[in-house]
Amino acid sequence: MNERVTSARPLRKRFLAAGASMAVGALMLSGCAQSQREEKPSAGTSQDVGAGAEAVDPTFIFAASSDPKSLDPAFASDGESFRVSRQIFEGLVGTVPGTADPAPMLAESWTNSDDGLSYDFKLKSGVTFQDGTPFNAEAVCANFDRWYNFTGIQQADSVAYYYSSLFKGFKDKPEGAVYKSCEAVSDTEAKIDLAEPFAGFVAALSLPAFAMQSPTAMKEFKADEISGSAESPVLSEYAKGHPVGTGPFKFDKWSPGDNVELSAYDNYWGDQGQVQKIVFRMIDDPVARRQSLEAGDIDGYDLVAPADTKALKDAGYNVLSREPFTILYLGLNQKVKELQDVKVRQAISYAIDKDALIKQTLPEGTKKAIEFIPDVVNGYNSDVEAYDFNPEKAKELLKEAGYPDGFTIKFNYPTGVSRPYMPTPEQVFTNISAQLKDVGIKVDPQPNKWAPDYLDRVQATADHGIHLLGWTGDYNDTDNFVGVFFGQEKPEFGFENKALFDKLTKARGIAVLAEQTPLYEEINADVAKFVPAVPLAHPAPSLAFDSRVESYPTSPVNDEVFNEIKLTK
């Protein structure tokens, strides 16, 4: 057995001690401090609410850009769902503060076999779910077996996106499935066997989609009873109003279109921190979010419009940027006749001036993309075809493809939302549309409200053309970007490429980094030649806070839990 994690130190550090240096990316707004998660204080010990400032208001109001798609993280893939989920749920694995790297959470340590097919997790003891159900190895196996036993609509990309993308198969369709079985060896030891090696297995468990959920609550509120269709799924009773995890905050209520309310879980195993109540207020317009902060109606918001950053800083608000761990891309659906020709896809790539797009529509700190992973991720290949802006080359390729006068195509884009990789979708749409028009490609605008209409349309149907979408990386692995996008046939991109699929499957099973890296470099070059989509930029999302917010645990993968926030009043 190879020891991968020997420390039993709990991961998510909750108590903010002034004067210590911070981990990379976990930024302080004033002073210099390091978050330090501790065991929950014994009865009668201060919870540090208002420590050193008795008048601290423990209610934290955060403006979300949209409703969550689902309160059941296993059936979600969007950032606003996961923002809520991270407060309620925890996984076996978390992240090192300020990074995308895995670290212990509900699992204190783990070992794996030499062949990468067996993992033993040593679990934290004394932890309970918010409904009183004990967290133990049986609960771990209940969650893993639940995912593997998804059937019908539950398996759709629009529903169980992450499990389908990363674990590849289900009990009724085991061909190529990664997961095999889970055994509760004891209350505090779970053994998980894989059918296929998956180098990113441990890191993937840091995703909210694989958080531990109460088996009792899932059964009582029929978590798996989803109806509707893959294009328009209808959530279960559990996913709409009864999520139960082990996290520092428990669910109170969700008023769609208005807010989600959470409150501190009294029996939380770690430190609860100062924030005792969270209100996620739905404000889909970036201007309205800024105005709400300026009016004192909210404490903070994400996805600050690029044009607002300087003005907010000058006015005394605290503005933070996350390290870019994102990708914004223009998706190309090859079910559309014109897009089946690689020359057309290349022409679209050459037609876009990424530098102008970034300068005019994206936040300060954004980097131009030439491939679908940030340059800090293993497998990045700086020698791929970059498709530098060349409108004349684009026109030439269109002519060679049989479209000397261009053509008209549907251009799908979301409304009523801001995303970390795309704070102002309408501006990005307008900018790219004008650039495509310059080379003869006219667009048929296809706006849809983000959730559920837009995501369902571009991810679950063939009824879309070119489209805007993106990704915030979940952990530091090429498979989490390129494998998720292009590892299997998907309605979003509409292509079958067995050679690419096979290479990605092979790469994700190689445990030795020195052997894996050159294959991923080759894959990124292949993707650049094939052009299934156009990588546009790696945006650096910004957040803005009221001056009372002294520190906030910024994370490149959005692993930001609000009991780590420090307030001054």
PDB file of N, CA and C in Angstrom, residues 110-181:
ATOM      1  N   TRP A 110      -5.810   8.496   3.921  1.00  0.00           N
ATOM      2  CA  TRP A 110      -6.159   7.399   3.019  1.00  0.00           C
ATOM      3  C   TRP A 110      -4.891   6.753   2.475  1.00  0.00           C
ATOM      4  N   THR A 111      -5.035   5.510   2.059  1.00  0.00           N
ATOM      5  CA  THR A 111      -3.961   4.782   1.386  1.00  0.00           C
ATOM      6  C   THR A 111      -4.540   4.156   0.137  1.00  0.00           C
ATOM      7  N   ASN A 112      -3.686   3.849  -0.817  1.00  0.00           N
ATOM      8  CA  ASN A 112      -4.166   3.160  -2.010  1.00  0.00           C
ATOM      9  C   ASN A 112      -3.216   2.036  -2.402  1.00  0.00           C
ATOM     10  N   SER A 113      -3.748   1.060  -3.084  1.00  0.00           N
ATOM     11  CA  SER A 113      -2.945  -0.080  -3.537  1.00  0.00           C
ATOM     12  C   SER A 113      -2.044   0.336  -4.683  1.00  0.00           C
ATOM     13  N   ASP A 114      -1.017  -0.466  -4.934  1.00  0.00           N
ATOM     14  CA  ASP A 114      -0.056  -0.148  -5.991  1.00  0.00           C
ATOM     15  C   ASP A 114      -0.699  -0.078  -7.368  1.00  0.00           C
ATOM     16  N   ASP A 115      -1.762  -0.864  -7.579  1.00  0.00           N
ATOM     17  CA  ASP A 115      -2.407  -0.853  -8.897  1.00  0.00           C
ATOM     18  C   ASP A 115      -3.460   0.243  -9.034  1.00  0.00           C
ATOM     19  N   GLY A 116      -3.656   1.039  -7.982  1.00  0.00           N
ATOM     20  CA  GLY A 116      -4.597   2.149  -8.047  1.00  0.00           C
ATOM     21  C   GLY A 116      -6.052   1.738  -8.090  1.00  0.00           C
ATOM     22  N   LEU A 117      -6.352   0.508  -7.658  1.00  0.00           N
ATOM     23  CA  LEU A 117      -7.730   0.016  -7.736  1.00  0.00           C
ATOM     24  C   LEU A 117      -8.405  -0.112  -6.371  1.00  0.00           C
ATOM     25  N   SER A 118      -7.686   0.139  -5.306  1.00  0.00           N
ATOM     26  CA  SER A 118      -8.276  -0.013  -3.976  1.00  0.00           C
ATOM     27  C   SER A 118      -7.816   1.137  -3.082  1.00  0.00           C
ATOM     28  N   TYR A 119      -8.781   1.750  -2.365  1.00  0.00           N
ATOM     29  CA  TYR A 119      -8.497   2.883  -1.488  1.00  0.00           C
ATOM     30  C   TYR A 119      -9.109   2.635  -0.118  1.00  0.00           C
ATOM     31  N   ASP A 120      -8.309   2.841   0.921  1.00  0.00           N
ATOM     32  CA  ASP A 120      -8.797   2.734   2.301  1.00  0.00           C
ATOM     33  C   ASP A 120      -8.826   4.133   2.911  1.00  0.00           C
ATOM     34  N   PHE A 121     -10.013   4.539   3.349  1.00  0.00           N
ATOM     35  CA  PHE A 121     -10.191   5.859   3.945  1.00  0.00           C
ATOM     36  C   PHE A 121     -10.404   5.722   5.452  1.00  0.00           C
ATOM     37  N   LYS A 122      -9.569   6.424   6.240  1.00  0.00           N
ATOM     38  CA  LYS A 122      -9.756   6.512   7.680  1.00  0.00           C
ATOM     39  C   LYS A 122     -10.617   7.737   7.959  1.00  0.00           C
ATOM     40  N   LEU A 123     -11.767   7.525   8.588  1.00  0.00           N
ATOM     41  CA  LEU A 123     -12.763   8.576   8.716  1.00  0.00           C
ATOM     42  C   LEU A 123     -12.676   9.299  10.056  1.00  0.00           C
ATOM     43  N   LYS A 124     -13.076  10.558  10.026  1.00  0.00           N
ATOM     44  CA  LYS A 124     -13.176  11.325  11.269  1.00  0.00           C
ATOM     45  C   LYS A 124     -14.308  10.743  12.107  1.00  0.00           C
ATOM     46  N   SER A 125     -14.085  10.623  13.403  1.00  0.00           N
ATOM     47  CA  SER A 125     -15.109  10.084  14.299  1.00  0.00           C
ATOM     48  C   SER A 125     -15.836  11.227  15.004  1.00  0.00           C
ATOM     49  N   GLY A 126     -17.024  10.919  15.532  1.00  0.00           N
ATOM     50  CA  GLY A 126     -17.784  11.900  16.293  1.00  0.00           C
ATOM     51  C   GLY A 126     -18.509  12.925  15.449  1.00  0.00           C
ATOM     52  N   VAL A 127     -18.635  12.686  14.155  1.00  0.00           N
ATOM     53  CA  VAL A 127     -19.320  13.621  13.257  1.00  0.00           C
ATOM     54  C   VAL A 127     -20.747  13.149  13.028  1.00  0.00           C
ATOM     55  N   THR A 128     -21.687  14.079  13.016  1.00  0.00           N
ATOM     56  CA  THR A 128     -23.084  13.743  12.721  1.00  0.00           C
ATOM     57  C   THR A 128     -23.595  14.604  11.576  1.00  0.00           C
ATOM     58  N   PHE A 129     -24.537  14.043  10.850  1.00  0.00           N
ATOM     59  CA  PHE A 129     -25.286  14.844   9.886  1.00  0.00           C
ATOM     60  C   PHE A 129     -26.231  15.773  10.643  1.00  0.00           C
ATOM     61  N   GLN A 130     -26.737  16.766   9.952  1.00  0.00           N
ATOM     62  CA  GLN A 130     -27.557  17.784  10.614  1.00  0.00           C
ATOM     63  C   GLN A 130     -28.908  17.266  11.092  1.00  0.00           C
ATOM     64  N   ASP A 131     -29.292  16.049  10.691  1.00  0.00           N
ATOM     65  CA  ASP A 131     -30.518  15.435  11.206  1.00  0.00           C
ATOM     66  C   ASP A 131     -30.214  14.448  12.334  1.00  0.00           C
ATOM     67  N   GLY A 132     -28.962  14.415  12.796  1.00  0.00           N
ATOM     68  CA  GLY A 132     -28.583  13.529  13.882  1.00  0.00           C
ATOM     69  C   GLY A 132     -28.052  12.173  13.445  1.00  0.00           C
ATOM     70  N   THR A 133     -28.151  11.846  12.172  1.00  0.00           N
ATOM     71  CA  THR A 133     -27.632  10.574  11.665  1.00  0.00           C
ATOM     72  C   THR A 133     -26.112  10.550  11.802  1.00  0.00           C
ATOM     73  N   PRO A 134     -25.541   9.473  12.339  1.00  0.00           N
ATOM     74  CA  PRO A 134     -24.078   9.411  12.468  1.00  0.00           C
ATOM     75  C   PRO A 134     -23.400   9.364  11.094  1.00  0.00           C
ATOM     76  N   PHE A 135     -22.294  10.089  10.988  1.00  0.00           N
ATOM     77  CA  PHE A 135     -21.452   9.932   9.815  1.00  0.00           C
ATOM     78  C   PHE A 135     -20.473   8.806  10.108  1.00  0.00           C
ATOM     79  N   ASN A 136     -20.494   7.772   9.276  1.00  0.00           N
ATOM     80  CA  ASN A 136     -19.610   6.631   9.454  1.00  0.00           C
ATOM     81  C   ASN A 136     -19.389   5.958   8.106  1.00  0.00           C
ATOM     82  N   ALA A 137     -18.706   4.817   8.136  1.00  0.00           N
ATOM     83  CA  ALA A 137     -18.389   4.138   6.882  1.00  0.00           C
ATOM     84  C   ALA A 137     -19.640   3.664   6.158  1.00  0.00           C
ATOM     85  N   GLU A 138     -20.667   3.284   6.894  1.00  0.00           N
ATOM     86  CA  GLU A 138     -21.917   2.868   6.244  1.00  0.00           C
ATOM     87  C   GLU A 138     -22.527   4.016   5.466  1.00  0.00           C
ATOM     88  N   ALA A 139     -22.448   5.232   6.015  1.00  0.00           N
ATOM     89  CA  ALA A 139     -22.963   6.401   5.304  1.00  0.00           C
ATOM     90  C   ALA A 139     -22.144   6.672   4.047  1.00  0.00           C
ATOM     91  N   VAL A 140     -20.827   6.472   4.139  1.00  0.00           N
ATOM     92  CA  VAL A 140     -19.977   6.647   2.962  1.00  0.00           C
ATOM     93  C   VAL A 140     -20.400   5.686   1.858  1.00  0.00           C
ATOM     94  N   CYS A 141     -20.566   4.426   2.207  1.00  0.00           N
ATOM     95  CA  CYS A 141     -20.946   3.427   1.198  1.00  0.00           C
ATOM     96  C   CYS A 141     -22.340   3.692   0.648  1.00  0.00           C
ATOM     97  N   ALA A 142     -23.244   4.186   1.502  1.00  0.00           N
ATOM     98  CA  ALA A 142     -24.588   4.512   1.029  1.00  0.00           C
ATOM     99  C   ALA A 142     -24.541   5.565  -0.065  1.00  0.00           C
ATOM    100  N   ASN A 143     -23.642   6.548   0.078  1.00  0.00           N
ATOM    101  CA  ASN A 143     -23.524   7.589  -0.933  1.00  0.00           C
ATOM    102  C   ASN A 143     -22.890   7.068  -2.218  1.00  0.00           C
ATOM    103  N   PHE A 144     -21.792   6.317  -2.100  1.00  0.00           N
ATOM    104  CA  PHE A 144     -21.150   5.779  -3.303  1.00  0.00           C
ATOM    105  C   PHE A 144     -22.091   4.825  -4.049  1.00  0.00           C
ATOM    106  N   ASP A 145     -22.796   3.980  -3.305  1.00  0.00           N
ATOM    107  CA  ASP A 145     -23.705   3.038  -3.953  1.00  0.00           C
ATOM    108  C   ASP A 145     -24.894   3.760  -4.576  1.00  0.00           C
ATOM    109  N   ARG A 146     -25.314   4.845  -3.958  1.00  0.00           N
ATOM    110  CA  ARG A 146     -26.408   5.627  -4.539  1.00  0.00           C
ATOM    111  C   ARG A 146     -26.031   6.125  -5.924  1.00  0.00           C
ATOM    112  N   TRP A 147     -24.853   6.731  -6.033  1.00  0.00           N
ATOM    113  CA  TRP A 147     -24.433   7.276  -7.325  1.00  0.00           C
ATOM    114  C   TRP A 147     -24.340   6.166  -8.371  1.00  0.00           C
ATOM    115  N   TYR A 148     -23.768   5.041  -7.998  1.00  0.00           N
ATOM    116  CA  TYR A 148     -23.563   3.941  -8.944  1.00  0.00           C
ATOM    117  C   TYR A 148     -24.893   3.338  -9.403  1.00  0.00           C
ATOM    118  N   ASN A 149     -25.913   3.429  -8.560  1.00  0.00           N
ATOM    119  CA  ASN A 149     -27.210   2.838  -8.876  1.00  0.00           C
ATOM    120  C   ASN A 149     -28.192   3.815  -9.521  1.00  0.00           C
ATOM    121  N   PHE A 150     -27.729   4.974  -9.905  1.00  0.00           N
ATOM    122  CA  PHE A 150     -28.604   5.882 -10.638  1.00  0.00           C
ATOM    123  C   PHE A 150     -29.131   5.174 -11.891  1.00  0.00           C
ATOM    124  N   THR A 151     -30.394   5.420 -12.218  1.00  0.00           N
ATOM    125  CA  THR A 151     -31.010   4.837 -13.409  1.00  0.00           C
ATOM    126  C   THR A 151     -31.762   5.907 -14.195  1.00  0.00           C
ATOM    127  N   GLY A 152     -32.056   5.589 -15.439  1.00  0.00           N
ATOM    128  CA  GLY A 152     -32.909   6.453 -16.253  1.00  0.00           C
ATOM    129  C   GLY A 152     -32.436   7.888 -16.307  1.00  0.00           C
ATOM    130  N   ILE A 153     -33.358   8.796 -16.034  1.00  0.00           N
ATOM    131  CA  ILE A 153     -33.067  10.226 -16.123  1.00  0.00           C
ATOM    132  C   ILE A 153     -31.967  10.656 -15.165  1.00  0.00           C
ATOM    133  N   GLN A 154     -31.793   9.903 -14.083  1.00  0.00           N
ATOM    134  CA  GLN A 154     -30.742  10.251 -13.118  1.00  0.00           C
ATOM    135  C   GLN A 154     -29.352  10.200 -13.754  1.00  0.00           C
ATOM    136  N   GLN A 155     -29.201   9.421 -14.801  1.00  0.00           N
ATOM    137  CA  GLN A 155     -27.894   9.271 -15.450  1.00  0.00           C
ATOM    138  C   GLN A 155     -27.609  10.366 -16.477  1.00  0.00           C
ATOM    139  N   ALA A 156     -28.589  11.188 -16.794  1.00  0.00           N
ATOM    140  CA  ALA A 156     -28.429  12.199 -17.836  1.00  0.00           C
ATOM    141  C   ALA A 156     -27.362  13.222 -17.452  1.00  0.00           C
ATOM    142  N   ASP A 157     -26.652  13.735 -18.453  1.00  0.00           N
ATOM    143  CA  ASP A 157     -25.654  14.774 -18.197  1.00  0.00           C
ATOM    144  C   ASP A 157     -26.276  16.002 -17.542  1.00  0.00           C
ATOM    145  N   SER A 158     -27.519  16.280 -17.869  1.00  0.00           N
ATOM    146  CA  SER A 158     -28.190  17.442 -17.299  1.00  0.00           C
ATOM    147  C   SER A 158     -28.580  17.230 -15.843  1.00  0.00           C
ATOM    148  N   VAL A 159     -28.420  16.009 -15.332  1.00  0.00           N
ATOM    149  CA  VAL A 159     -28.783  15.695 -13.946  1.00  0.00           C
ATOM    150  C   VAL A 159     -27.516  15.318 -13.166  1.00  0.00           C
ATOM    151  N   ALA A 160     -26.973  14.137 -13.402  1.00  0.00           N
ATOM    152  CA  ALA A 160     -25.769  13.674 -12.685  1.00  0.00           C
ATOM    153  C   ALA A 160     -24.531  13.934 -13.530  1.00  0.00           C
ATOM    154  N   TYR A 161     -24.276  15.181 -13.844  1.00  0.00           N
ATOM    155  CA  TYR A 161     -23.216  15.553 -14.783  1.00  0.00           C
ATOM    156  C   TYR A 161     -21.849  15.042 -14.337  1.00  0.00           C
ATOM    157  N   TYR A 162     -21.506  15.291 -13.086  1.00  0.00           N
ATOM    158  CA  TYR A 162     -20.167  14.940 -12.632  1.00  0.00           C
ATOM    159  C   TYR A 162     -19.954  13.439 -12.515  1.00  0.00           C
ATOM    160  N   TYR A 163     -20.919  12.734 -11.961  1.00  0.00           N
ATOM    161  CA  TYR A 163     -20.722  11.286 -11.836  1.00  0.00           C
ATOM    162  C   TYR A 163     -20.617  10.649 -13.225  1.00  0.00           C
ATOM    163  N   SER A 164     -21.497  11.064 -14.107  1.00  0.00           N
ATOM    164  CA  SER A 164     -21.472  10.519 -15.462  1.00  0.00           C
ATOM    165  C   SER A 164     -20.150  10.822 -16.157  1.00  0.00           C
ATOM    166  N   SER A 165     -19.644  12.045 -15.978  1.00  0.00           N
ATOM    167  CA  SER A 165     -18.430  12.459 -16.671  1.00  0.00           C
ATOM    168  C   SER A 165     -17.176  11.796 -16.111  1.00  0.00           C
ATOM    169  N   LEU A 166     -17.119  11.638 -14.793  1.00  0.00           N
ATOM    170  CA  LEU A 166     -15.886  11.172 -14.166  1.00  0.00           C
ATOM    171  C   LEU A 166     -15.875   9.683 -13.866  1.00  0.00           C
ATOM    172  N   PHE A 167     -17.034   9.104 -13.551  1.00  0.00           N
ATOM    173  CA  PHE A 167     -17.071   7.684 -13.179  1.00  0.00           C
ATOM    174  C   PHE A 167     -17.585   6.793 -14.307  1.00  0.00           C
ATOM    175  N   LYS A 168     -18.075   7.410 -15.363  1.00  0.00           N
ATOM    176  CA  LYS A 168     -18.247   6.790 -16.683  1.00  0.00           C
ATOM    177  C   LYS A 168     -19.319   5.714 -16.831  1.00  0.00           C
ATOM    178  N   GLY A 169     -19.783   5.111 -15.767  1.00  0.00           N
ATOM    179  CA  GLY A 169     -20.746   4.024 -15.915  1.00  0.00           C
ATOM    180  C   GLY A 169     -21.561   3.827 -14.657  1.00  0.00           C
ATOM    181  N   PHE A 170     -22.639   3.059 -14.787  1.00  0.00           N
ATOM    182  CA  PHE A 170     -23.569   2.805 -13.691  1.00  0.00           C
ATOM    183  C   PHE A 170     -23.809   1.295 -13.580  1.00  0.00           C
ATOM    184  N   LYS A 171     -24.498   0.900 -12.533  1.00  0.00           N
ATOM    185  CA  LYS A 171     -24.697  -0.528 -12.295  1.00  0.00           C
ATOM    186  C   LYS A 171     -25.393  -1.198 -13.474  1.00  0.00           C
ATOM    187  N   ASP A 172     -26.366  -0.516 -14.075  1.00  0.00           N
ATOM    188  CA  ASP A 172     -27.077  -1.128 -15.199  1.00  0.00           C
ATOM    189  C   ASP A 172     -26.346  -0.938 -16.527  1.00  0.00           C
ATOM    190  N   LYS A 173     -25.241  -0.157 -16.508  1.00  0.00           N
ATOM    191  CA  LYS A 173     -24.408   0.038 -17.694  1.00  0.00           C
ATOM    192  C   LYS A 173     -22.947   0.037 -17.245  1.00  0.00           C
ATOM    193  N   PRO A 174     -22.448  -1.115 -16.813  1.00  0.00           N
ATOM    194  CA  PRO A 174     -21.134  -1.164 -16.162  1.00  0.00           C
ATOM    195  C   PRO A 174     -19.935  -1.096 -17.099  1.00  0.00           C
ATOM    196  N   GLU A 175     -20.171  -1.146 -18.398  1.00  0.00           N
ATOM    197  CA  GLU A 175     -19.044  -1.121 -19.329  1.00  0.00           C
ATOM    198  C   GLU A 175     -18.263   0.185 -19.157  1.00  0.00           C
ATOM    199  N   GLY A 176     -17.000   0.063 -18.804  1.00  0.00           N
ATOM    200  CA  GLY A 176     -16.155   1.241 -18.631  1.00  0.00           C
ATOM    201  C   GLY A 176     -16.331   1.965 -17.317  1.00  0.00           C
ATOM    202  N   ALA A 177     -17.191   1.462 -16.443  1.00  0.00           N
ATOM    203  CA  ALA A 177     -17.429   2.123 -15.159  1.00  0.00           C
ATOM    204  C   ALA A 177     -16.167   2.117 -14.309  1.00  0.00           C
ATOM    205  N   VAL A 178     -15.929   3.200 -13.607  1.00  0.00           N
ATOM    206  CA  VAL A 178     -14.755   3.317 -12.740  1.00  0.00           C
ATOM    207  C   VAL A 178     -15.020   2.683 -11.377  1.00  0.00           C
ATOM    208  N   TYR A 179     -16.196   2.929 -10.825  1.00  0.00           N
ATOM    209  CA  TYR A 179     -16.520   2.439  -9.482  1.00  0.00           C
ATOM    210  C   TYR A 179     -16.908   0.963  -9.512  1.00  0.00           C
ATOM    211  N   LYS A 180     -16.472   0.245  -8.458  1.00  0.00           N
ATOM    212  CA  LYS A 180     -16.825  -1.167  -8.340  1.00  0.00           C
ATOM    213  C   LYS A 180     -17.625  -1.444  -7.069  1.00  0.00           C
ATOM    214  N   SER A 181     -17.079  -1.087  -5.901  1.00  0.00           N
ATOM    215  CA  SER A 181     -17.777  -1.410  -4.658  1.00  0.00           C
ATOM    216  C   SER A 181     -17.232  -0.602  -3.495  1.00  0.00           C
TER     217      SER A 181
END
